């Protein structure tokens, strides 16, 4: 998808203080194959720094949720985005070094790390990890160089609203869980699901169905004695008639998902 992965990792490794994740020890009992992450950040006198990070496992269990005290004085809490306030950080002593230690305890080199725009999360954590699934890449934008926001992806593909309160800011647990839900849905629906290679409003309905809903269709014309030519044969067939593309899509959604 033309995403500059090399550039991403170069950006993450420019800082000499960045740490590598460690390999899993053979006698290690605690190991998670998949971990989802989201970080919240504030602006300090030295730039953007970590203020909260959350980790969840593949069953949506919260492994870690920590507020983090930045190393430098805060110039902007960025509350509408971060959800961080002066009151929330009052008395917090958990540091970036503590966050790195905890992150590396749960995320090993062999762990698949899931998130949205992971370059930002890993950069602010100052940790390098190369086994990733990034939903901003997985659900790619029709315009090269652009990305869909997590809120838009959740609304479009999960029919789910996140960040309902616009003044409360982001919730890193909710965002990590949403990213993982998107990855799991992609795994269930197949590689073409959510691949926005074209403007779906201007393409034929079968492309719209596959891209947005993961529904695979074949067209059979009643005027022909059609003999299926692909194997294996489908296990079930649903016959649907419609008056237009939009009407057919509505009926197919109801048949596949029980939507009304």
PDB file of C-alpha atoms in Angstrom:
ATOM      1  CA  UNK A   1       0.000   0.000   0.000  1.00  0.00           C
ATOM      2  CA  UNK A   2       3.002   2.293  -0.496  1.00  0.00           C
ATOM      3  CA  UNK A   3       3.352   2.975   3.225  1.00  0.00           C
ATOM      4  CA  UNK A   4       6.908   3.998   4.029  1.00  0.00           C
ATOM      5  CA  UNK A   5       7.698   1.398   6.679  1.00  0.00           C
ATOM      6  CA  UNK A   6      11.439   1.977   6.344  1.00  0.00           C
ATOM      7  CA  UNK A   7      10.909   5.659   7.014  1.00  0.00           C
ATOM      8  CA  UNK A   8       8.780   4.852  10.038  1.00  0.00           C
ATOM      9  CA  UNK A   9      11.444   2.690  11.649  1.00  0.00           C
ATOM     10  CA  UNK A  10      14.181   5.186  10.797  1.00  0.00           C
ATOM     11  CA  UNK A  11      12.144   7.832  12.607  1.00  0.00           C
ATOM     12  CA  UNK A  12      11.779   5.595  15.653  1.00  0.00           C
ATOM     13  CA  UNK A  13      15.451   4.697  15.817  1.00  0.00           C
ATOM     14  CA  UNK A  14      16.869   8.208  15.363  1.00  0.00           C
ATOM     15  CA  UNK A  15      16.662   8.717  19.114  1.00  0.00           C
ATOM     16  CA  UNK A  16      19.556   6.885  20.759  1.00  0.00           C
ATOM     17  CA  UNK A  17      17.507   6.467  23.945  1.00  0.00           C
ATOM     18  CA  UNK A  18      14.992   4.195  22.203  1.00  0.00           C
ATOM     19  CA  UNK A  19      14.881   0.641  23.573  1.00  0.00           C
ATOM     20  CA  UNK A  20      14.309  -2.636  21.763  1.00  0.00           C
ATOM     21  CA  UNK A  21      11.734  -5.172  22.848  1.00  0.00           C
ATOM     22  CA  UNK A  22      13.322  -8.374  24.155  1.00  0.00           C
ATOM     23  CA  UNK A  23      12.914 -11.948  23.010  1.00  0.00           C
ATOM     24  CA  UNK A  24      10.715 -14.248  25.027  1.00  0.00           C
ATOM     25  CA  UNK A  25      12.638 -16.413  27.489  1.00  0.00           C
ATOM     26  CA  UNK A  26      12.144 -20.165  27.039  1.00  0.00           C
ATOM     27  CA  UNK A  27      11.042 -20.600  30.654  1.00  0.00           C
ATOM     28  CA  UNK A  28       8.789 -17.521  30.654  1.00  0.00           C
ATOM     29  CA  UNK A  29       5.234 -18.308  31.733  1.00  0.00           C
ATOM     30  CA  UNK A  30       3.594 -14.990  30.859  1.00  0.00           C
ATOM     31  CA  UNK A  31       3.488 -14.422  27.107  1.00  0.00           C
ATOM     32  CA  UNK A  32       0.899 -12.657  24.979  1.00  0.00           C
ATOM     33  CA  UNK A  33       0.807 -13.361  21.247  1.00  0.00           C
ATOM     34  CA  UNK A  34      -1.244 -10.225  20.578  1.00  0.00           C
ATOM     35  CA  UNK A  35      -1.277  -6.962  22.540  1.00  0.00           C
ATOM     36  CA  UNK A  36      -3.097  -3.761  21.567  1.00  0.00           C
ATOM     37  CA  UNK A  37      -1.823  -0.373  22.685  1.00  0.00           C
ATOM     38  CA  UNK A  38      -2.858   3.248  22.763  1.00  0.00           C
ATOM     39  CA  UNK A  39      -1.018   6.230  24.230  1.00  0.00           C
ATOM     40  CA  UNK A  40      -2.165   9.704  25.214  1.00  0.00           C
ATOM     41  CA  UNK A  41       0.269  12.582  25.005  1.00  0.00           C
ATOM     42  CA  UNK A  42       0.787  16.121  26.276  1.00  0.00           C
ATOM     43  CA  UNK A  43       2.988  18.933  25.036  1.00  0.00           C
ATOM     44  CA  UNK A  44       5.932  19.925  27.210  1.00  0.00           C
ATOM     45  CA  UNK A  45       8.709  22.476  26.934  1.00  0.00           C
ATOM     46  CA  UNK A  46      10.741  19.795  25.127  1.00  0.00           C
ATOM     47  CA  UNK A  47       7.988  18.555  22.811  1.00  0.00           C
ATOM     48  CA  UNK A  48       5.332  15.813  22.864  1.00  0.00           C
ATOM     49  CA  UNK A  49       5.637  13.382  25.796  1.00  0.00           C
ATOM     50  CA  UNK A  50       3.756  10.367  27.128  1.00  0.00           C
ATOM     51  CA  UNK A  51       1.033  10.979  29.726  1.00  0.00           C
ATOM     52  CA  UNK A  52      -0.981   7.732  29.663  1.00  0.00           C
ATOM     53  CA  UNK A  53      -0.672   4.324  28.073  1.00  0.00           C
ATOM     54  CA  UNK A  54      -2.898   1.274  27.998  1.00  0.00           C
ATOM     55  CA  UNK A  55      -2.328  -2.322  26.915  1.00  0.00           C
ATOM     56  CA  UNK A  56      -4.979  -4.994  26.321  1.00  0.00           C
ATOM     57  CA  UNK A  57      -4.731  -8.633  25.267  1.00  0.00           C
ATOM     58  CA  UNK A  58      -6.598 -10.461  22.497  1.00  0.00           C
ATOM     59  CA  UNK A  59      -9.595 -11.139  24.783  1.00  0.00           C
ATOM     60  CA  UNK A  60      -9.983  -7.389  25.499  1.00  0.00           C
ATOM     61  CA  UNK A  61      -8.650  -7.785  29.030  1.00  0.00           C
ATOM     62  CA  UNK A  62      -6.894  -4.641  30.275  1.00  0.00           C
ATOM     63  CA  UNK A  63      -3.302  -5.544  31.099  1.00  0.00           C
ATOM     64  CA  UNK A  64      -1.979  -2.059  31.829  1.00  0.00           C
ATOM     65  CA  UNK A  65      -3.488   1.395  32.238  1.00  0.00           C
ATOM     66  CA  UNK A  66      -1.059   3.945  33.671  1.00  0.00           C
ATOM     67  CA  UNK A  67      -0.889   7.693  33.900  1.00  0.00           C
ATOM     68  CA  UNK A  68       2.683   8.847  33.267  1.00  0.00           C
ATOM     69  CA  UNK A  69       4.504  11.896  34.608  1.00  0.00           C
ATOM     70  CA  UNK A  70       6.344  13.651  31.756  1.00  0.00           C
ATOM     71  CA  UNK A  71      10.038  14.390  32.250  1.00  0.00           C
ATOM     72  CA  UNK A  72       9.596  18.090  31.461  1.00  0.00           C
ATOM     73  CA  UNK A  73       7.174  20.871  32.475  1.00  0.00           C
ATOM     74  CA  UNK A  74       3.847  20.674  30.628  1.00  0.00           C
ATOM     75  CA  UNK A  75       2.943  23.588  28.375  1.00  0.00           C
ATOM     76  CA  UNK A  76      -0.321  22.161  26.965  1.00  0.00           C
ATOM     77  CA  UNK A  77      -2.362  19.270  28.356  1.00  0.00           C
ATOM     78  CA  UNK A  78      -4.154  18.872  24.975  1.00  0.00           C
ATOM     79  CA  UNK A  79      -7.231  17.779  26.953  1.00  0.00           C
ATOM     80  CA  UNK A  80      -9.707  17.691  24.020  1.00  0.00           C
ATOM     81  CA  UNK A  81      -7.525  14.969  22.454  1.00  0.00           C
ATOM     82  CA  UNK A  82      -5.567  13.429  25.334  1.00  0.00           C
ATOM     83  CA  UNK A  83      -8.211  13.508  28.052  1.00  0.00           C
ATOM     84  CA  UNK A  84      -5.361  14.519  30.384  1.00  0.00           C
ATOM     85  CA  UNK A  85      -5.806  17.338  32.900  1.00  0.00           C
ATOM     86  CA  UNK A  86      -3.609  18.888  35.551  1.00  0.00           C
ATOM     87  CA  UNK A  87      -5.795  17.280  38.212  1.00  0.00           C
ATOM     88  CA  UNK A  88      -5.376  13.792  36.732  1.00  0.00           C
ATOM     89  CA  UNK A  89      -1.584  14.024  36.791  1.00  0.00           C
ATOM     90  CA  UNK A  90      -1.408  15.470  40.291  1.00  0.00           C
ATOM     91  CA  UNK A  91       0.663  13.164  42.468  1.00  0.00           C
ATOM     92  CA  UNK A  92       1.602  10.817  39.577  1.00  0.00           C
ATOM     93  CA  UNK A  93       5.177   9.539  39.913  1.00  0.00           C
ATOM     94  CA  UNK A  94       5.107   6.774  37.272  1.00  0.00           C
ATOM     95  CA  UNK A  95       7.800   7.789  34.765  1.00  0.00           C
ATOM     96  CA  UNK A  96       8.632   7.110  31.123  1.00  0.00           C
ATOM     97  CA  UNK A  97      11.284   4.637  32.266  1.00  0.00           C
ATOM     98  CA  UNK A  98       8.613   2.831  34.327  1.00  0.00           C
ATOM     99  CA  UNK A  99       6.353   2.753  31.268  1.00  0.00           C
ATOM    100  CA  UNK A 100       9.124   1.285  29.116  1.00  0.00           C
ATOM    101  CA  UNK A 101       9.852  -1.378  31.705  1.00  0.00           C
ATOM    102  CA  UNK A 102       6.176  -2.398  31.938  1.00  0.00           C
ATOM    103  CA  UNK A 103       5.711  -2.321  28.155  1.00  0.00           C
ATOM    104  CA  UNK A 104       8.710  -4.594  27.603  1.00  0.00           C
ATOM    105  CA  UNK A 105       7.403  -6.989  30.244  1.00  0.00           C
ATOM    106  CA  UNK A 106       4.180  -7.571  28.286  1.00  0.00           C
ATOM    107  CA  UNK A 107       5.395  -7.044  24.706  1.00  0.00           C
ATOM    108  CA  UNK A 108       8.169  -9.348  23.528  1.00  0.00           C
ATOM    109  CA  UNK A 109       9.838  -9.442  20.124  1.00  0.00           C
ATOM    110  CA  UNK A 110       7.480 -12.267  19.174  1.00  0.00           C
ATOM    111  CA  UNK A 111       4.334 -10.367  20.223  1.00  0.00           C
ATOM    112  CA  UNK A 112       2.110  -8.853  17.544  1.00  0.00           C
ATOM    113  CA  UNK A 113       1.471  -5.252  18.572  1.00  0.00           C
ATOM    114  CA  UNK A 114      -1.848  -3.765  17.406  1.00  0.00           C
ATOM    115  CA  UNK A 115      -2.803  -0.108  17.344  1.00  0.00           C
ATOM    116  CA  UNK A 116      -3.778   2.910  15.290  1.00  0.00           C
ATOM    117  CA  UNK A 117      -0.924   5.082  13.985  1.00  0.00           C
ATOM    118  CA  UNK A 118       1.589   3.042  15.953  1.00  0.00           C
ATOM    119  CA  UNK A 119       4.457   5.250  14.842  1.00  0.00           C
ATOM    120  CA  UNK A 120       3.209   7.923  17.268  1.00  0.00           C
ATOM    121  CA  UNK A 121       2.771   5.497  20.172  1.00  0.00           C
ATOM    122  CA  UNK A 122       6.169   3.850  19.773  1.00  0.00           C
ATOM    123  CA  UNK A 123       7.916   7.175  19.231  1.00  0.00           C
ATOM    124  CA  UNK A 124       6.532   8.688  22.427  1.00  0.00           C
ATOM    125  CA  UNK A 125       7.324   5.484  24.362  1.00  0.00           C
ATOM    126  CA  UNK A 126      10.814   5.508  22.822  1.00  0.00           C
ATOM    127  CA  UNK A 127      10.631   1.791  22.190  1.00  0.00           C
ATOM    128  CA  UNK A 128      11.273  -0.047  18.916  1.00  0.00           C
ATOM    129  CA  UNK A 129       9.064  -2.981  17.951  1.00  0.00           C
ATOM    130  CA  UNK A 130       8.827  -4.417  14.450  1.00  0.00           C
ATOM    131  CA  UNK A 131       5.989  -6.969  14.574  1.00  0.00           C
ATOM    132  CA  UNK A 132       2.973  -4.713  14.202  1.00  0.00           C
ATOM    133  CA  UNK A 133      -0.527  -4.392  12.759  1.00  0.00           C
ATOM    134  CA  UNK A 134      -1.522  -0.771  12.297  1.00  0.00           C
ATOM    135  CA  UNK A 135      -5.192  -0.139  11.526  1.00  0.00           C
ATOM    136  CA  UNK A 136      -4.374   3.178   9.853  1.00  0.00           C
ATOM    137  CA  UNK A 137      -2.515   1.103   7.245  1.00  0.00           C
ATOM    138  CA  UNK A 138      -4.724  -2.001   7.313  1.00  0.00           C
ATOM    139  CA  UNK A 139      -7.770   0.113   6.377  1.00  0.00           C
ATOM    140  CA  UNK A 140      -6.009   2.273   3.860  1.00  0.00           C
ATOM    141  CA  UNK A 141      -7.257   5.581   2.496  1.00  0.00           C
ATOM    142  CA  UNK A 142      -8.286   6.009  -1.133  1.00  0.00           C
ATOM    143  CA  UNK A 143      -5.906   8.991  -1.374  1.00  0.00           C
ATOM    144  CA  UNK A 144      -2.231   8.050  -1.100  1.00  0.00           C
ATOM    145  CA  UNK A 145      -0.563   9.620   1.924  1.00  0.00           C
ATOM    146  CA  UNK A 146      -3.836  10.064   3.839  1.00  0.00           C
ATOM    147  CA  UNK A 147      -5.146   8.028   6.758  1.00  0.00           C
ATOM    148  CA  UNK A 148      -8.596   7.463   8.211  1.00  0.00           C
ATOM    149  CA  UNK A 149      -9.031   8.333  11.872  1.00  0.00           C
ATOM    150  CA  UNK A 150      -9.940   5.613  14.350  1.00  0.00           C
ATOM    151  CA  UNK A 151     -13.310   7.226  15.038  1.00  0.00           C
ATOM    152  CA  UNK A 152     -14.243   7.119  11.345  1.00  0.00           C
ATOM    153  CA  UNK A 153     -13.138   3.484  11.003  1.00  0.00           C
ATOM    154  CA  UNK A 154     -15.145   2.471  14.074  1.00  0.00           C
ATOM    155  CA  UNK A 155     -18.257   4.181  12.741  1.00  0.00           C
ATOM    156  CA  UNK A 156     -17.895   2.764   9.223  1.00  0.00           C
ATOM    157  CA  UNK A 157     -16.857  -0.824   9.874  1.00  0.00           C
ATOM    158  CA  UNK A 158     -17.919  -1.574  13.463  1.00  0.00           C
ATOM    159  CA  UNK A 159     -21.081   0.565  13.492  1.00  0.00           C
ATOM    160  CA  UNK A 160     -19.721   1.827  16.792  1.00  0.00           C
ATOM    161  CA  UNK A 161     -19.391   5.338  18.178  1.00  0.00           C
ATOM    162  CA  UNK A 162     -16.303   6.178  20.227  1.00  0.00           C
ATOM    163  CA  UNK A 163     -15.230   9.444  21.872  1.00  0.00           C
ATOM    164  CA  UNK A 164     -18.877  10.394  22.330  1.00  0.00           C
ATOM    165  CA  UNK A 165     -18.064  13.270  24.687  1.00  0.00           C
ATOM    166  CA  UNK A 166     -16.046  15.739  22.582  1.00  0.00           C
ATOM    167  CA  UNK A 167     -14.743  17.633  25.620  1.00  0.00           C
ATOM    168  CA  UNK A 168     -13.534  14.566  27.548  1.00  0.00           C
ATOM    169  CA  UNK A 169     -10.774  13.640  25.107  1.00  0.00           C
ATOM    170  CA  UNK A 170      -9.667  10.190  24.022  1.00  0.00           C
ATOM    171  CA  UNK A 171      -9.762   7.091  26.229  1.00  0.00           C
ATOM    172  CA  UNK A 172      -6.691   4.955  25.570  1.00  0.00           C
ATOM    173  CA  UNK A 173      -8.431   1.754  26.691  1.00  0.00           C
ATOM    174  CA  UNK A 174     -11.360   2.364  24.349  1.00  0.00           C
ATOM    175  CA  UNK A 175      -9.026   3.228  21.475  1.00  0.00           C
ATOM    176  CA  UNK A 176      -6.850   0.133  21.972  1.00  0.00           C
ATOM    177  CA  UNK A 177      -9.927  -2.106  22.125  1.00  0.00           C
ATOM    178  CA  UNK A 178     -11.370  -0.492  18.995  1.00  0.00           C
ATOM    179  CA  UNK A 179      -8.136  -1.028  17.056  1.00  0.00           C
ATOM    180  CA  UNK A 180      -8.138  -4.691  18.073  1.00  0.00           C
ATOM    181  CA  UNK A 181     -11.804  -5.085  17.073  1.00  0.00           C
ATOM    182  CA  UNK A 182     -10.955  -3.698  13.631  1.00  0.00           C
ATOM    183  CA  UNK A 183      -8.075  -6.160  13.236  1.00  0.00           C
ATOM    184  CA  UNK A 184     -10.248  -9.104  14.305  1.00  0.00           C
ATOM    185  CA  UNK A 185     -12.993  -8.055  11.884  1.00  0.00           C
ATOM    186  CA  UNK A 186     -10.463  -7.807   9.051  1.00  0.00           C
ATOM    187  CA  UNK A 187      -9.226 -11.314   9.894  1.00  0.00           C
ATOM    188  CA  UNK A 188     -12.790 -12.669   9.742  1.00  0.00           C
ATOM    189  CA  UNK A 189     -13.869 -10.842   6.584  1.00  0.00           C
ATOM    190  CA  UNK A 190     -10.760 -11.344   4.464  1.00  0.00           C
ATOM    191  CA  UNK A 191      -7.961  -9.319   2.950  1.00  0.00           C
ATOM    192  CA  UNK A 192     -10.153  -7.206   0.643  1.00  0.00           C
ATOM    193  CA  UNK A 193     -12.429  -6.030   3.429  1.00  0.00           C
ATOM    194  CA  UNK A 194     -11.881  -2.349   4.174  1.00  0.00           C
ATOM    195  CA  UNK A 195      -9.421  -1.824   1.320  1.00  0.00           C
ATOM    196  CA  UNK A 196     -10.532   1.585   0.109  1.00  0.00           C
ATOM    197  CA  UNK A 197      -8.900   1.495  -3.316  1.00  0.00           C
ATOM    198  CA  UNK A 198     -11.641   3.517  -4.970  1.00  0.00           C
ATOM    199  CA  UNK A 199     -14.567   5.794  -4.259  1.00  0.00           C
ATOM    200  CA  UNK A 200     -17.209   3.208  -3.400  1.00  0.00           C
ATOM    201  CA  UNK A 201     -20.012   5.566  -4.387  1.00  0.00           C
ATOM    202  CA  UNK A 202     -18.861   5.393  -8.013  1.00  0.00           C
ATOM    203  CA  UNK A 203     -18.043   1.695  -8.389  1.00  0.00           C
ATOM    204  CA  UNK A 204     -20.312  -1.256  -9.103  1.00  0.00           C
ATOM    205  CA  UNK A 205     -22.286  -2.740  -6.251  1.00  0.00           C
ATOM    206  CA  UNK A 206     -20.239  -5.960  -5.933  1.00  0.00           C
ATOM    207  CA  UNK A 207     -17.085  -3.949  -5.203  1.00  0.00           C
ATOM    208  CA  UNK A 208     -19.029  -1.843  -2.705  1.00  0.00           C
ATOM    209  CA  UNK A 209     -20.331  -4.958  -0.966  1.00  0.00           C
ATOM    210  CA  UNK A 210     -16.900  -6.594  -0.721  1.00  0.00           C
ATOM    211  CA  UNK A 211     -15.012  -3.464   0.340  1.00  0.00           C
ATOM    212  CA  UNK A 212     -17.438  -2.173   2.960  1.00  0.00           C
ATOM    213  CA  UNK A 213     -19.301  -5.264   4.191  1.00  0.00           C
ATOM    214  CA  UNK A 214     -17.135  -8.270   3.282  1.00  0.00           C
ATOM    215  CA  UNK A 215     -19.991  -9.842   1.298  1.00  0.00           C
ATOM    216  CA  UNK A 216     -18.877 -11.900  -1.726  1.00  0.00           C
ATOM    217  CA  UNK A 217     -21.437 -12.239  -4.525  1.00  0.00           C
ATOM    218  CA  UNK A 218     -21.975 -13.843  -7.930  1.00  0.00           C
ATOM    219  CA  UNK A 219     -24.564 -12.765 -10.441  1.00  0.00           C
ATOM    220  CA  UNK A 220     -26.781 -15.455 -12.032  1.00  0.00           C
ATOM    221  CA  UNK A 221     -28.989 -14.518 -14.965  1.00  0.00           C
ATOM    222  CA  UNK A 222     -32.286 -16.489 -14.999  1.00  0.00           C
ATOM    223  CA  UNK A 223     -32.330 -16.531 -18.816  1.00  0.00           C
ATOM    224  CA  UNK A 224     -29.362 -18.921 -18.946  1.00  0.00           C
ATOM    225  CA  UNK A 225     -28.901 -22.500 -17.797  1.00  0.00           C
ATOM    226  CA  UNK A 226     -25.879 -21.577 -15.680  1.00  0.00           C
ATOM    227  CA  UNK A 227     -23.408 -24.285 -14.723  1.00  0.00           C
ATOM    228  CA  UNK A 228     -21.086 -23.342 -11.841  1.00  0.00           C
ATOM    229  CA  UNK A 229     -17.441 -23.436 -12.922  1.00  0.00           C
ATOM    230  CA  UNK A 230     -15.636 -22.979  -9.621  1.00  0.00           C
ATOM    231  CA  UNK A 231     -14.898 -25.553  -6.956  1.00  0.00           C
ATOM    232  CA  UNK A 232     -15.626 -26.077  -4.115  1.00  0.00           C
ATOM    233  CA  UNK A 233     -19.288 -25.197  -4.430  1.00  0.00           C
ATOM    234  CA  UNK A 234     -20.897 -22.817  -1.920  1.00  0.00           C
ATOM    235  CA  UNK A 235     -22.501 -24.518   1.065  1.00  0.00           C
ATOM    236  CA  UNK A 236     -25.588 -22.307   0.879  1.00  0.00           C
ATOM    237  CA  UNK A 237     -27.315 -20.053  -1.636  1.00  0.00           C
ATOM    238  CA  UNK A 238     -29.669 -17.178  -0.865  1.00  0.00           C
ATOM    239  CA  UNK A 239     -31.874 -15.948  -3.709  1.00  0.00           C
ATOM    240  CA  UNK A 240     -32.500 -12.216  -3.574  1.00  0.00           C
ATOM    241  CA  UNK A 241     -34.386  -9.984  -5.980  1.00  0.00           C
ATOM    242  CA  UNK A 242     -34.212  -6.208  -5.996  1.00  0.00           C
ATOM    243  CA  UNK A 243     -35.299  -3.126  -7.892  1.00  0.00           C
ATOM    244  CA  UNK A 244     -31.960  -1.276  -7.800  1.00  0.00           C
ATOM    245  CA  UNK A 245     -28.329  -1.558  -6.626  1.00  0.00           C
ATOM    246  CA  UNK A 246     -29.141   0.168  -3.336  1.00  0.00           C
ATOM    247  CA  UNK A 247     -32.185  -2.029  -2.774  1.00  0.00           C
ATOM    248  CA  UNK A 248     -30.134  -5.188  -3.429  1.00  0.00           C
ATOM    249  CA  UNK A 249     -27.403  -4.010  -1.026  1.00  0.00           C
ATOM    250  CA  UNK A 250     -29.999  -3.388   1.709  1.00  0.00           C
ATOM    251  CA  UNK A 251     -31.458  -6.878   1.233  1.00  0.00           C
ATOM    252  CA  UNK A 252     -28.025  -8.528   1.158  1.00  0.00           C
ATOM    253  CA  UNK A 253     -27.068  -6.772   4.411  1.00  0.00           C
ATOM    254  CA  UNK A 254     -30.259  -8.061   6.034  1.00  0.00           C
ATOM    255  CA  UNK A 255     -29.618 -11.596   4.774  1.00  0.00           C
ATOM    256  CA  UNK A 256     -25.983 -11.617   5.958  1.00  0.00           C
ATOM    257  CA  UNK A 257     -26.161  -9.576   9.158  1.00  0.00           C
ATOM    258  CA  UNK A 258     -29.822  -9.526  10.133  1.00  0.00           C
ATOM    259  CA  UNK A 259     -29.898  -5.755   9.747  1.00  0.00           C
ATOM    260  CA  UNK A 260     -33.238  -3.980   9.532  1.00  0.00           C
TER     261      UNK A 260
END
